[in-house]
Amino acid sequence: MCGIVCYAGRQNAAPILLEGLKRLEYRGYDSAGIAILDSDQKTAHVVKSVGKVAELEKKLNLRELPGTCGIAHTRWATHGKPTEENAHPHTDCTGDLMLIHNGIIENFAELKDELIEKGHNFRSETDTEVLAHLVEEYLKGMDEPDLPEAVRKALGRVSGTFGIAVLHRNIPNKIVVARRGSPLIIGVGQDEFLAASDINAFIRHTNKVIYLNDDEMAILNSNNITITDLNLNKIDRELETVDWEVFENEKKGYKHFMLKEIFEQPETVENAIRGRIIESEGISKLGGLDPVLNRLKNLQRMVFISCGTSYYAGLYAKYLFEILTDLDVNVDFASEFRYRNLRIDENTCVVAISQSGETADTLAALRESRRKGALTLGLVNVVGSTISKETDAGIYNHAGPEIGVASTKIFVSQCTILALMALLVGRSHHLSINEGIRIIQELKKIPDYIKEVLKQNEAIRELASQFLNYHDFLFLGRNLNYPIAMEGALKLKEISYVHAEGYPAGEMKHGPISLIDSHFPTVAIATQDYSYEKMINNIQEIKARSGRILAIATKGDNSLSTIVDDVIYVPRTVEVLQPIVNVIPLQLFAYHVADLKGRDVDKPRNLAKSVTVE
Ligand code: M6R
């Protein structure tokens, strides 16, 4: 989604900002822009373009942009199409003020009417442009232009969410940034300050950061930084050192980041469990949860809230926790949870699952849970993200940056850590030590099981090539494998643009079966567990209607190949962990279908890596 990068220092700002924008590309966007202030010449340059950052780069003559202070943005369209006019930075009527914005200004229409009445000239369809004119309006009334004060007044008029950065031609070397509901992190370097909506934008320059909280502002120039609240009262803030891997813009020989991340998964699981298991006691040790262990022991209810792939990890957790703990377990899409009258109290633990830690719906649901007194936990990948900061306690994935928009390794990491959490809670309640040990022993073997599936990559590509002409797919799974069917369908549709539906297999005969014919293939997760016989019945029902079936089956299950059309075999593990192995061939299948169709696998159309609007 939209991305912000700012620089105030002694070096030329443009190359640093461009590099920052490139590091934000993975988030998904449709246009980009940059504004550079040359304080010596008292000139400002604003350049924008539709499409990739490379297009913007072509338009920039870096030698003609000598300023050491600037702001840059990638836009993911919400209000108005992806055009140059709608791209950020937006300027005021004079062109002297330049502003970039992430989030949504909800009352922009009434503010726009008011500003038009006062004679302001609007050039875009965006909600953001009102902010530029509003700041201009407040600057107009000042004897001495005071940018922070004008920004303060303007923000006092808006409702909605914002992460903003503002520059003014007549106010040299000063960038004002502010946030509410949209992340902003300040990077502190040697004689330079950076600000960005995502730490990846500047982590190569510095790992010394200041996290801005909601309703805070920062005023940056090359010499110093001042942090204030939105009333300009100064705030003291500690400098933090972040332990976050610099992601290389390299795919290490892989054609796409998604494929690289799929192949990283054995290591992802190792990183997720490293130092977190006590095998002899059949229990996990999750340091991040130590401060809340007593509350966890006395829990009655767990609720998992998340979106997209992270929601399917939550759905897996629901089945898992029901098996391994004696709690009431619920899962909900964060966007739905927020408006429901669920019973949430101090005996409830709400777990927010999020790769980015910034998903607006998940954050809003989390805040609602806190309001109702729940214990809140986060399972988050991005260190220092808003969700990780707003929960009572939490666990990091330690999976490194995930660049492909389609989540793969983080899903596997989430499921692994949720299994560790279920063990921790289960063993503090009623789960036996033997059962705990059995699960841990198998958990340690999961990286090898994944490697075994990855060896079939070429065969899965060959199989995928036979499915390119189908327009619809059904994915079926039962119980613990139902979330995996949903995730398999999501992977396929989001990167290949082919319609795919995930269903609990038992539901098929209550409707979707009418879709089945020789043009509508089914991917059936049919590994051997207690629901295997029922799954075979479903498969027979599909075959009886000429439906083509690709099955995910347990290695050694030779009988299935006589019923279905195609099979991918996976190693067998304990039932509660089998889904973590079963999802791997579905990721590879989706990847190869999309790649063979020539799709932009890492940056599928319309999607963003981090969804920071509700
Ligand atoms: O950062 P989050 O895990 O909170 O993101 C949630 C979803 O937006 C994300 O999983 C999305 O569905 C991906 N495109 C899935 O591949």
Coordinates of C-alpha atoms in Angstrom, one line a residue, residues 467 470 476 508 513 516-518 520-522 524 535-551 560-566:
F467 CA -4.3 -26.8 -15.5
Y470 CA -9.3 -24.0 -16.4
L476 CA -11.6 -29.0 -0.4
M508 CA -19.7 -29.6 -1.1
I513 CA -21.4 -29.8 -6.3
I516 CA -18.8 -29.8 -10.9
D517 CA -18.3 -31.0 -14.5
S518 CA -15.2 -31.8 -16.6
F520 CA -14.3 -27.5 -13.0
P521 CA -11.3 -29.2 -11.3
T522 CA -11.0 -29.9 -7.6
A524 CA -8.7 -32.3 -2.6
M535 CA -12.9 -37.3 2.1
I536 CA -12.8 -40.4 -0.2
N537 CA -16.6 -40.3 -0.4
N538 CA -16.4 -36.6 -1.5
I539 CA -13.8 -37.5 -4.1
Q540 CA -16.0 -40.3 -5.4
E541 CA -19.0 -37.9 -5.7
I542 CA -16.9 -35.5 -7.8
K543 CA -15.6 -38.3 -10.0
A544 CA -19.2 -39.5 -10.6
R545 CA -19.8 -36.1 -12.1
S546 CA -16.7 -36.1 -14.4
G547 CA -14.8 -33.6 -12.2
R548 CA -11.0 -33.7 -12.5
I549 CA -9.2 -34.2 -9.2
L550 CA -5.8 -33.3 -8.0
A551 CA -5.3 -34.9 -4.6
L560 CA -5.9 -43.0 -4.0
S561 CA -4.1 -42.8 -7.3
T562 CA -6.6 -45.3 -8.7
I563 CA -9.5 -42.9 -8.0
V564 CA -8.1 -39.4 -8.7
D565 CA -6.5 -38.0 -11.8
D566 CA -3.4 -36.5 -10.3

